[in-house]
Coordinates of C-alpha atoms in Angstrom, one line a residue:
M281 CA 0.0 0.0 0.0
P282 CA 1.2 3.5 -0.7
T283 CA 2.2 5.7 2.3
P284 CA 1.6 9.3 1.5
G285 CA 3.6 12.0 3.2
S286 CA 2.6 13.7 6.4
G287 CA 0.7 16.9 6.9
R288 CA -1.4 17.2 10.1
G289 CA -3.5 19.9 11.8
F290 CA -2.8 18.6 15.3
I291 CA 0.2 17.1 17.0
W292 CA -1.9 14.8 18.9
L293 CA -1.7 13.7 22.5
G294 CA -1.1 10.0 23.1
L295 CA 0.3 7.5 25.5
V296 CA 1.9 4.1 25.8
L297 CA 0.8 1.6 28.4
S298 CA 3.6 -0.9 28.7
S299 CA 2.1 -3.5 30.9
V300 CA -1.2 -4.3 32.6
C301 CA -2.6 -7.0 34.7
V302 CA -6.0 -7.8 33.3
A303 CA -7.1 -10.5 35.7
L304 CA -8.2 -10.3 39.3
G305 CA -5.7 -11.5 41.8
C306 CA -2.8 -9.9 40.0
E307 CA -2.4 -12.9 37.6
T308 CA -1.3 -12.0 34.2
Q309 CA -3.7 -13.2 31.5
A310 CA -2.0 -15.3 28.9
N311 CA -2.1 -14.2 25.4
S312 CA -3.8 -17.4 24.3
T313 CA -7.2 -18.3 22.9
T314 CA -7.9 -21.0 25.5
D315 CA -9.0 -18.6 28.3
A316 CA -9.6 -15.4 26.2
L317 CA -12.7 -13.3 26.7
N318 CA -15.0 -12.8 23.7
I319 CA -15.9 -9.4 22.5
L320 CA -19.4 -8.1 21.6
L321 CA -19.0 -4.6 20.1
I322 CA -22.3 -2.7 19.6
I323 CA -22.1 0.4 17.4
V324 CA -25.2 2.6 17.0
D325 CA -25.7 5.1 14.2
D326 CA -26.3 8.7 15.2
L327 CA -27.1 8.0 18.9
R328 CA -26.5 10.9 21.2
P329 CA -26.6 10.1 25.0
S330 CA -30.4 10.5 25.1
L331 CA -30.6 7.5 27.4
G332 CA -31.9 6.9 30.9
C333 CA -28.4 5.9 32.1
Y334 CA -27.2 9.4 30.9
G335 CA -29.8 11.2 32.9
D336 CA -32.5 11.6 30.2
K337 CA -35.8 11.3 32.1
L338 CA -38.0 11.1 29.0
V339 CA -36.4 8.5 26.9
R340 CA -37.2 4.8 27.7
S341 CA -34.1 2.7 27.2
P342 CA -34.4 0.0 29.9
N343 CA -32.1 -2.6 28.2
I344 CA -29.3 -0.2 27.5
D345 CA -29.7 1.2 31.1
Q346 CA -29.5 -2.4 32.4
L347 CA -26.2 -2.9 30.4
A348 CA -25.0 0.4 32.0
S349 CA -25.8 -0.9 35.5
H350 CA -23.3 -3.7 35.0
S351 CA -20.7 -1.6 33.1
L352 CA -18.2 1.2 33.4
L353 CA -19.9 4.1 31.8
F354 CA -18.0 7.2 30.5
Q355 CA -20.1 10.3 30.9
N356 CA -17.9 12.5 28.7
A357 CA -16.9 10.5 25.6
F358 CA -16.5 12.3 22.3
A359 CA -16.2 11.4 18.6
Q360 CA -13.4 12.7 16.4
Q361 CA -15.6 13.8 13.5
A362 CA -19.4 14.0 13.6
V363 CA -20.2 12.1 10.4
C364 CA -20.5 8.4 9.8
A365 CA -17.6 7.2 7.6
P366 CA -14.8 9.4 9.0
S367 CA -15.8 8.6 12.6
R368 CA -16.0 4.9 12.1
V369 CA -12.7 4.6 10.2
S370 CA -11.1 6.8 12.9
F371 CA -12.2 4.7 15.9
L372 CA -11.9 1.3 14.1
T373 CA -8.3 2.1 13.2
G374 CA -7.5 4.1 16.4
R375 CA -6.3 7.0 14.2
R376 CA -7.6 10.5 13.9
P377 CA -9.1 11.9 10.7
D378 CA -6.0 13.8 9.9
T379 CA -4.1 10.5 9.8
T380 CA -6.8 8.4 8.0
R381 CA -7.2 11.4 5.7
L382 CA -10.9 10.6 5.4
Y383 CA -13.1 13.6 6.0
D384 CA -15.8 12.6 3.4
F385 CA -17.1 9.4 1.9
N386 CA -14.9 9.0 -1.1
S387 CA -11.7 7.1 -0.2
Y388 CA -10.3 3.9 1.3
W389 CA -7.7 4.6 4.0
R390 CA -5.5 1.7 3.1
V391 CA -4.9 3.2 -0.4
H392 CA -5.3 6.9 0.5
A393 CA -3.4 7.2 3.7
G394 CA -1.7 4.0 5.0
N395 CA -2.3 0.3 5.5
F396 CA -3.6 0.8 9.0
S397 CA -4.7 -2.2 11.1
T398 CA -8.2 -2.2 12.5
I399 CA -9.7 -3.4 15.8
P400 CA -11.2 -6.6 14.3
Q401 CA -8.1 -7.2 12.2
Y402 CA -6.0 -7.2 15.3
F403 CA -8.2 -9.6 17.1
K404 CA -8.3 -11.8 14.0
E405 CA -4.5 -11.9 13.9
N406 CA -4.6 -13.0 17.6
G407 CA -6.7 -16.0 17.1
Y408 CA -10.2 -14.6 17.3
V409 CA -13.1 -15.4 14.9
T410 CA -14.2 -11.9 13.8
M411 CA -17.7 -11.3 12.5
S412 CA -19.6 -8.2 11.3
V413 CA -23.4 -7.7 11.3
G414 CA -25.1 -4.6 10.1
K415 CA -23.5 -1.2 9.8
V416 CA -20.0 -1.5 11.4
F417 CA -17.8 0.1 8.8
H418 CA -19.6 2.6 6.6
P419 CA -20.5 0.8 3.3
G420 CA -19.0 1.9 0.0
I421 CA -15.5 3.0 -1.1
T422 CA -14.6 4.1 2.5
S423 CA -14.3 0.3 3.4
N424 CA -13.4 -0.8 -0.2
H425 CA -17.0 -2.0 -0.9
T426 CA -16.2 -5.0 1.3
D427 CA -16.4 -3.7 4.9
D428 CA -12.6 -4.0 4.8
S429 CA -12.7 -7.7 4.0
P430 CA -10.7 -9.9 4.1
Y431 CA -8.4 -7.9 6.4
S432 CA -10.9 -7.4 9.3
W433 CA -13.3 -10.3 9.1
S434 CA -13.1 -14.1 9.2
F435 CA -16.3 -14.4 7.2
P436 CA -18.1 -12.1 4.7
P437 CA -20.0 -9.4 6.7
Y438 CA -23.7 -9.6 7.0
H439 CA -26.0 -6.9 5.8
P440 CA -29.8 -7.2 6.3
S441 CA -31.7 -7.6 3.0
S442 CA -34.3 -5.1 4.0
E443 CA -31.6 -2.4 4.2
K444 CA -32.2 -1.5 0.6
Y445 CA -35.6 -0.1 1.4
E446 CA -34.5 2.4 4.0
N447 CA -34.5 5.4 1.7
T448 CA -37.3 4.3 -0.6
K449 CA -41.0 5.3 -0.6
T450 CA -42.2 3.0 2.2
C451 CA -43.7 5.7 4.5
R452 CA -47.4 6.0 4.5
G453 CA -48.3 9.7 4.4
P454 CA -51.6 11.5 5.5
D455 CA -52.6 11.3 1.9
G456 CA -52.5 7.5 2.0
E457 CA -49.7 7.4 -0.5
L458 CA -46.2 6.1 0.0
H459 CA -43.4 8.6 0.4
A460 CA -39.6 8.9 1.2
N461 CA -40.2 10.8 4.4
L462 CA -38.1 11.8 7.3
L463 CA -40.8 10.7 9.7
C464 CA -41.6 7.1 8.9
P465 CA -43.4 5.1 11.6
V466 CA -44.5 1.9 9.9
D467 CA -46.6 -1.2 10.4
V468 CA -43.9 -3.8 10.1
V469 CA -46.2 -6.4 8.4
D470 CA -46.8 -3.9 5.6
V471 CA -43.2 -3.0 4.7
P472 CA -41.2 -4.9 2.1
E473 CA -40.1 -8.3 3.4
G474 CA -42.2 -7.8 6.5
T475 CA -39.2 -6.8 8.6
L476 CA -36.7 -4.0 9.3
P477 CA -32.9 -4.0 9.1
D478 CA -32.2 -3.8 12.8
K479 CA -34.5 -6.7 13.5
Q480 CA -32.7 -8.8 10.9
S481 CA -29.3 -7.8 12.3
T482 CA -30.4 -8.9 15.8
E483 CA -31.6 -12.2 14.5
Q484 CA -28.4 -12.8 12.6
A485 CA -26.2 -11.8 15.5
I486 CA -28.0 -14.3 17.8
Q487 CA -27.6 -17.1 15.3
L488 CA -23.8 -16.3 15.2
L489 CA -23.7 -16.4 19.0
E490 CA -25.4 -19.8 19.0
K491 CA -22.8 -21.1 16.6
M492 CA -19.9 -19.6 18.5
K493 CA -21.0 -21.1 21.8
T494 CA -19.4 -24.4 21.0
S495 CA -16.4 -22.9 19.2
A496 CA -12.9 -23.6 20.5
S497 CA -11.9 -20.1 19.4
P498 CA -12.9 -16.8 21.1
F499 CA -15.0 -14.5 19.0
F500 CA -15.2 -10.8 18.2
L501 CA -18.7 -9.9 17.0
A502 CA -19.4 -6.4 15.9
V503 CA -23.1 -5.5 15.5
G504 CA -24.0 -2.2 13.9
Y505 CA -27.5 -0.8 14.3
H506 CA -29.0 1.7 11.9
K507 CA -31.5 3.5 14.1
P508 CA -31.8 6.3 15.1
H509 CA -30.2 7.3 11.8
I510 CA -32.7 9.0 9.4
P511 CA -35.1 8.2 8.0
F512 CA -36.9 7.6 11.3
R513 CA -38.4 4.3 10.1
Y514 CA -39.4 2.3 13.1
P515 CA -42.5 0.2 14.3
K516 CA -45.2 2.8 14.8
E517 CA -46.2 1.5 18.2
F518 CA -43.1 3.1 19.7
Q519 CA -44.7 6.5 19.0
K520 CA -47.1 5.7 21.9
L521 CA -44.2 6.0 24.4
Y522 CA -43.9 9.7 23.4
P523 CA -47.2 11.6 23.2
L524 CA -46.6 14.9 21.3
E525 CA -47.9 16.9 24.2
N526 CA -45.0 15.5 26.3
I527 CA -42.4 16.5 23.7
T528 CA -40.6 19.8 24.4
L529 CA -38.5 21.8 22.0
A530 CA -34.7 22.1 22.4
P531 CA -34.0 24.6 25.1
D532 CA -31.9 26.7 22.7
S533 CA -33.8 26.3 19.4
E534 CA -32.6 29.6 18.0
V535 CA -29.4 30.1 16.0
P536 CA -27.1 31.9 18.5
D537 CA -26.2 35.5 17.7
G538 CA -22.5 35.0 18.0
L539 CA -22.3 31.8 16.0
P540 CA -19.9 32.2 13.0
P541 CA -21.6 31.2 9.8
V542 CA -18.9 28.7 9.0
A543 CA -19.8 26.8 12.2
Y544 CA -23.4 26.3 11.2
N545 CA -24.6 23.1 9.4
P546 CA -27.6 23.6 7.2
W547 CA -28.9 20.0 7.5
M548 CA -29.3 19.5 3.8
D549 CA -30.0 15.7 4.1
I550 CA -33.1 16.4 6.2
R551 CA -34.3 19.0 3.6
Q552 CA -34.3 16.3 0.9
R553 CA -37.0 14.2 2.6
E554 CA -40.4 14.6 1.0
D555 CA -42.3 15.6 4.2
V556 CA -39.7 18.3 4.9
Q557 CA -39.7 19.6 1.4
A558 CA -43.4 20.1 1.7
L559 CA -42.7 22.6 4.5
N560 CA -40.9 24.9 2.1
I561 CA -38.3 25.9 4.7
S562 CA -35.8 28.7 3.8
V563 CA -32.1 27.8 3.4
P564 CA -29.9 27.8 5.3
Y565 CA -31.3 28.8 8.7
G566 CA -34.9 27.6 8.5
P567 CA -36.5 27.4 11.0
I568 CA -38.6 24.3 11.0
P569 CA -42.2 24.9 12.2
V570 CA -42.5 24.2 15.9
E571 CA -45.0 21.4 15.6
F572 CA -42.8 19.6 13.1
Q573 CA -39.8 20.0 15.4
R574 CA -41.8 18.2 18.1
K575 CA -42.5 15.4 15.6
I576 CA -38.8 15.0 14.7
R577 CA -37.9 14.8 18.4
Q578 CA -40.7 12.3 19.0
S579 CA -39.6 10.1 16.2
Y580 CA -35.9 10.3 17.3
F581 CA -36.8 9.2 20.8
A582 CA -39.2 6.5 19.5
S583 CA -36.3 5.2 17.3
V584 CA -34.1 5.0 20.3
S585 CA -36.6 2.9 22.2
Y586 CA -37.0 0.6 19.2
L587 CA -33.2 0.3 19.1
D588 CA -33.2 -0.5 22.8
T589 CA -35.5 -3.5 22.3
Q590 CA -33.0 -4.9 19.7
V591 CA -30.1 -4.4 22.1
G592 CA -32.2 -6.1 24.8
R593 CA -32.9 -9.1 22.7
L594 CA -29.3 -9.5 21.8
L595 CA -28.0 -9.2 25.4
S596 CA -30.7 -11.6 26.6
A597 CA -29.5 -14.2 24.1
L598 CA -26.0 -13.7 25.4
D599 CA -27.4 -14.7 28.8
D600 CA -29.4 -17.6 27.5
L601 CA -26.4 -19.0 25.8
Q602 CA -24.3 -18.7 29.0
L603 CA -21.9 -16.4 27.3
A604 CA -22.3 -13.4 29.6
N605 CA -19.6 -14.6 32.0
S606 CA -17.0 -14.8 29.1
T607 CA -17.9 -11.9 26.9
I608 CA -16.9 -8.2 27.1
V609 CA -19.6 -6.0 25.8
A610 CA -18.7 -2.5 24.5
F611 CA -21.5 -0.1 23.5
T612 CA -21.1 3.2 21.7
S613 CA -22.2 5.4 18.8
D614 CA -20.3 6.9 15.9
H615 CA -21.4 10.5 16.9
G616 CA -24.3 12.5 18.3
W617 CA -27.2 14.2 16.6
A618 CA -28.7 17.7 17.0
L619 CA -32.4 17.9 17.8
G620 CA -32.9 21.6 17.2
E621 CA -30.2 22.9 19.5
H622 CA -28.7 26.1 18.0
G623 CA -31.3 25.9 15.3
E624 CA -29.5 22.9 13.9
W625 CA -30.5 19.3 13.0
A626 CA -28.4 16.2 12.3
K627 CA -24.7 16.0 13.0
Y628 CA -22.0 17.8 10.9
S629 CA -20.6 20.2 13.6
N630 CA -18.2 20.4 16.5
F631 CA -20.8 21.1 19.1
D632 CA -21.3 18.7 22.0
V633 CA -24.7 17.6 20.7
A634 CA -22.9 16.3 17.5
T635 CA -19.7 14.9 19.1
H636 CA -20.8 13.6 22.5
V637 CA -21.5 9.8 22.5
P638 CA -22.5 7.1 24.9
L639 CA -19.6 4.7 25.8
M640 CA -19.7 1.8 28.2
F641 CA -17.9 -1.4 28.8
Y642 CA -19.2 -4.5 30.6
V643 CA -16.3 -6.7 31.7
P644 CA -17.3 -10.0 33.4
G645 CA -15.9 -10.2 36.9
R646 CA -14.6 -6.6 36.7
T647 CA -17.4 -4.2 36.2
A648 CA -19.9 -6.7 37.6
S649 CA -19.8 -10.0 39.5
L650 CA -19.8 -13.1 37.4
P651 CA -23.4 -14.4 37.2
E652 CA -24.3 -17.4 39.3
A653 CA -25.6 -20.5 37.7
G654 CA -29.1 -19.8 36.3
E655 CA -28.8 -16.1 37.0
K656 CA -29.5 -13.6 34.2
L657 CA -27.6 -10.3 34.1
F658 CA -29.5 -9.1 31.0
P659 CA -33.1 -10.3 31.1
Y660 CA -35.1 -8.6 28.4
L661 CA -37.0 -5.5 29.6
D662 CA -40.0 -4.2 27.8
P663 CA -39.9 -0.4 27.3
F664 CA -43.7 -0.4 27.4
D665 CA -43.7 -1.8 30.9
S666 CA -44.4 1.3 33.0
A667 CA -43.5 -0.6 36.2
S668 CA -39.9 -1.0 35.3
E669 CA -37.6 1.2 37.4
L670 CA -34.7 3.3 36.1
M671 CA -31.5 1.5 36.7
E672 CA -28.5 3.5 37.9
P673 CA -25.3 3.0 36.0
G674 CA -22.7 0.8 37.6
R675 CA -19.4 2.5 37.8
Q676 CA -19.0 5.9 36.0
S677 CA -16.1 8.0 34.9
M678 CA -16.4 11.8 34.4
D679 CA -13.1 12.0 32.6
L680 CA -13.1 13.3 29.0
V681 CA -12.3 10.4 26.7
E682 CA -12.3 9.9 22.9
L683 CA -13.5 7.1 20.6
V684 CA -10.0 6.6 19.3
S685 CA -9.4 5.0 22.7
L686 CA -11.6 2.1 21.8
F687 CA -8.8 0.1 20.1
P688 CA -6.2 0.1 22.9
T689 CA -8.9 -0.4 25.5
L690 CA -10.5 -3.4 24.0
A691 CA -7.1 -4.9 23.2
G692 CA -6.1 -4.5 26.9
L693 CA -9.3 -5.7 28.3
A694 CA -9.0 -8.9 26.2
G695 CA -5.4 -9.5 27.5
L696 CA -3.8 -8.7 24.2
Q697 CA -0.7 -6.6 23.9
V698 CA -1.8 -3.0 23.6
P699 CA -0.6 -1.5 20.3
P700 CA 2.1 1.1 20.8
R701 CA 1.6 4.8 20.6
C702 CA 1.9 6.2 17.1
P703 CA 4.9 8.2 16.1
V704 CA 4.4 11.5 14.3
P705 CA 3.9 11.0 11.4
S706 CA 2.6 7.4 11.4
F707 CA 1.5 6.8 7.8
H708 CA 4.1 4.1 7.4
V709 CA 3.2 2.3 10.6
E710 CA 0.6 -0.4 10.2
L711 CA -0.1 -1.1 13.9
C712 CA -0.2 1.8 16.4
R713 CA -2.8 3.9 18.1
E714 CA -3.4 7.6 18.7
G715 CA -5.9 7.2 21.5
K716 CA -5.2 6.7 25.2
N717 CA -5.7 3.4 26.9
L718 CA -8.6 3.6 29.3
L719 CA -7.6 0.5 31.4
K720 CA -6.7 2.6 34.4
H721 CA -10.4 3.2 34.9
F722 CA -11.0 -0.5 35.4
R723 CA -8.8 -0.7 38.6
F724 CA -6.6 -3.5 37.3
C725 CA -3.7 -4.3 39.5
D726 CA 0.0 -3.7 38.7
L727 CA -0.9 -0.9 36.3
E728 CA 2.1 1.0 35.3
E729 CA 1.4 4.8 35.3
D730 CA 1.7 6.2 31.8
P731 CA 4.1 9.1 31.5
Y732 CA 1.7 10.8 29.0
L733 CA -1.4 10.5 31.3
P734 CA -2.3 13.8 32.9
G735 CA -3.0 13.7 36.6
N736 CA -5.2 16.7 36.6
P737 CA -8.8 16.3 35.2
R738 CA -8.4 19.9 33.8
E739 CA -5.6 18.6 31.6
L740 CA -7.8 16.0 29.9
I741 CA -8.7 17.0 26.3
A742 CA -11.0 15.6 23.6
Y743 CA -10.4 16.6 20.1
S744 CA -12.7 16.8 17.1
Q745 CA -12.7 18.4 13.7
Y746 CA -15.1 19.3 10.9
P747 CA -14.4 20.4 7.3
R748 CA -16.2 23.2 5.4
P749 CA -16.2 24.3 1.8
A750 CA -16.8 27.9 2.5
D751 CA -17.2 30.6 5.2
F752 CA -21.0 30.7 4.8
P753 CA -23.5 27.8 4.7
Q754 CA -24.1 26.3 1.3
W755 CA -25.4 23.2 -0.3
N756 CA -22.4 21.0 0.5
S757 CA -21.4 22.5 3.8
D758 CA -22.5 19.4 5.7
K759 CA -20.6 16.8 3.6
P760 CA -18.0 18.5 1.4
S761 CA -15.9 16.3 -0.8
L762 CA -12.2 16.4 -0.1
K763 CA -11.4 18.5 -3.2
D764 CA -13.9 21.1 -2.0
I765 CA -12.6 21.5 1.6
K766 CA -11.3 25.0 2.1
I767 CA -11.6 25.3 5.9
M768 CA -11.1 22.9 8.8
G769 CA -12.7 23.5 12.2
Y770 CA -10.4 22.1 14.9
S771 CA -12.0 21.8 18.3
I772 CA -10.7 21.2 21.8
R773 CA -13.1 20.1 24.5
T774 CA -11.9 20.2 28.2
I775 CA -13.8 20.0 31.4
D776 CA -14.1 23.8 31.4
Y777 CA -14.7 24.8 27.8
R778 CA -15.1 24.0 24.1
Y779 CA -12.7 26.0 21.9
T780 CA -12.8 25.8 18.1
V781 CA -10.8 27.6 15.4
W782 CA -11.8 27.5 11.8
V783 CA -8.6 27.7 9.7
G784 CA -7.6 27.5 6.1
F785 CA -7.0 24.0 4.8
N786 CA -5.2 22.7 1.6
P787 CA -6.9 19.4 0.5
D788 CA -4.1 18.6 -1.9
E789 CA -1.5 18.6 0.8
F790 CA -3.8 17.8 3.8
L791 CA -2.4 20.9 5.5
A792 CA -4.1 23.2 7.9
N793 CA -2.8 26.8 8.1
F794 CA -3.2 28.0 11.7
S795 CA -2.1 31.5 10.6
D796 CA -5.2 31.7 8.4
I797 CA -8.0 31.9 11.0
H798 CA -11.4 32.4 9.5
A799 CA -13.5 32.3 12.7
G800 CA -13.4 31.0 16.3
E801 CA -15.7 29.8 19.1
L802 CA -15.2 29.7 22.8
Y803 CA -17.8 28.4 25.2
F804 CA -17.4 28.0 29.0
V805 CA -19.1 24.8 30.1
D806 CA -20.1 25.7 33.6
S807 CA -21.8 29.0 32.8
D808 CA -22.9 28.0 29.2
P809 CA -23.5 24.2 29.1
L810 CA -25.6 24.5 25.9
Q811 CA -22.8 26.4 24.1
D812 CA -24.9 29.3 23.1
H813 CA -22.7 32.3 24.0
N814 CA -19.5 32.5 22.0
M815 CA -16.8 34.4 23.9
Y816 CA -14.1 34.0 21.3
N817 CA -14.0 37.7 20.3
D818 CA -13.7 38.6 24.0
S819 CA -10.6 36.4 24.4
Q820 CA -7.2 36.2 22.9
G821 CA -8.6 34.1 20.1
G822 CA -6.1 32.2 18.0
D823 CA -3.2 33.0 20.4
L824 CA -5.0 31.1 23.1
F825 CA -5.6 28.2 20.8
Q826 CA -1.9 27.9 20.0
L827 CA -1.1 27.9 23.7
L828 CA -3.5 25.0 24.2
M829 CA -2.1 22.8 21.4
P830 CA -0.3 19.8 22.7

């Protein structure tokens, strides 16, 4: 594979964790497949932390909350770019977008940047049977039209057959006709094939678990769920959980006065849906009519509860097959999704609502006691059961963490050697990682302190970035192709603030010019948690950003 030259906007923080004891009693787990823990990695599309376990009192997510009650939950986890393909390639390779050189949907990192190993590839090379169900890698050229096979997977990845109907005219409108709508509650028996993609993915994943129960090899099973990605196509009964009269608007549904135009995403994909087109909303700022805003939020929450049932059935099967005591479960999302905050919808920005994601790890015997014979850790919970009580998360960490930490953390939890920290540049290095290892949060014994690990919570930083084609919102602002990127917004999130600078970017050389500042944003989290009051022009602007660069 070619290894292009370097050119990076950030000199990234990183760390090396040289050794770790991953078993109780200070016994070093052997790097063998005889006693290795399995991995179940659940990746959700467009899921912000609108879950009971993250404090959302409206959303009914009892099965994910139950997983959280047996897990270590990270309250402040952030994606590195708030759009599907770049985020997934980033955390599945453990490299940031400036290293994968994927900011759009139009290239395969092994050809375009470097022959970087992936999480499943690493497990496969260490004796695991690796399997993919649903949307794990983003389909298309960004994963070589093969979901990165054969590098990452032992078998061809599974995609549900009903996936092809997601964006077709299967939504029954008020006129009785079928439309390609944003809001698409359906009667499942009436849709093509009489099923939905996430239902099929759950069924396939359970079948694979059944097969792997008797396997002599450990498994790595990645399950990617589509919902709550648009269109909001879900079983219509889930609407009943969220009566419109109970749905509030975003607390900051107006475009902030101090928001630089370059920072705004005009949610063009939503505008392309037939029911939204019928509203004749002005471009780029809208707004969407208030009643339709409520319906969008209602359908998003209903999609989350539908997703929760699929997660619940999958985890219940893990219990039934007596695999819960030998399987690590990691649960996360590729990025968040704005539900009217700042007058924005969808992802495509550096705001917390677009970059903040759920992240939790269940580790048998570590985050929860091993289940007794006959005991179920994950009995299926019906979100329609009003008697079910909200479960508190098990252990929680308030530290800021990043999705690029998924690779080293899963490797360490499984007892594999943690890939080394990447040099700068690292295009020529196949196996390394740019994310921190999160194993210290699991209280393993004999943990060697990492020299790069800050001891002060105020020194913890999460990075994200987003490209733009112009200083003002236009038709391709949300998803510019590489050749059209003229500006890159680099964002720093700390416990105290979110700080973003929008700088000139050369897509031919992959170079950011921090002397060419187009705009900036500075929000103080304590006094402005919704990030509505931009203080950039009241600060030292770009000079402060340079001081904060690692």
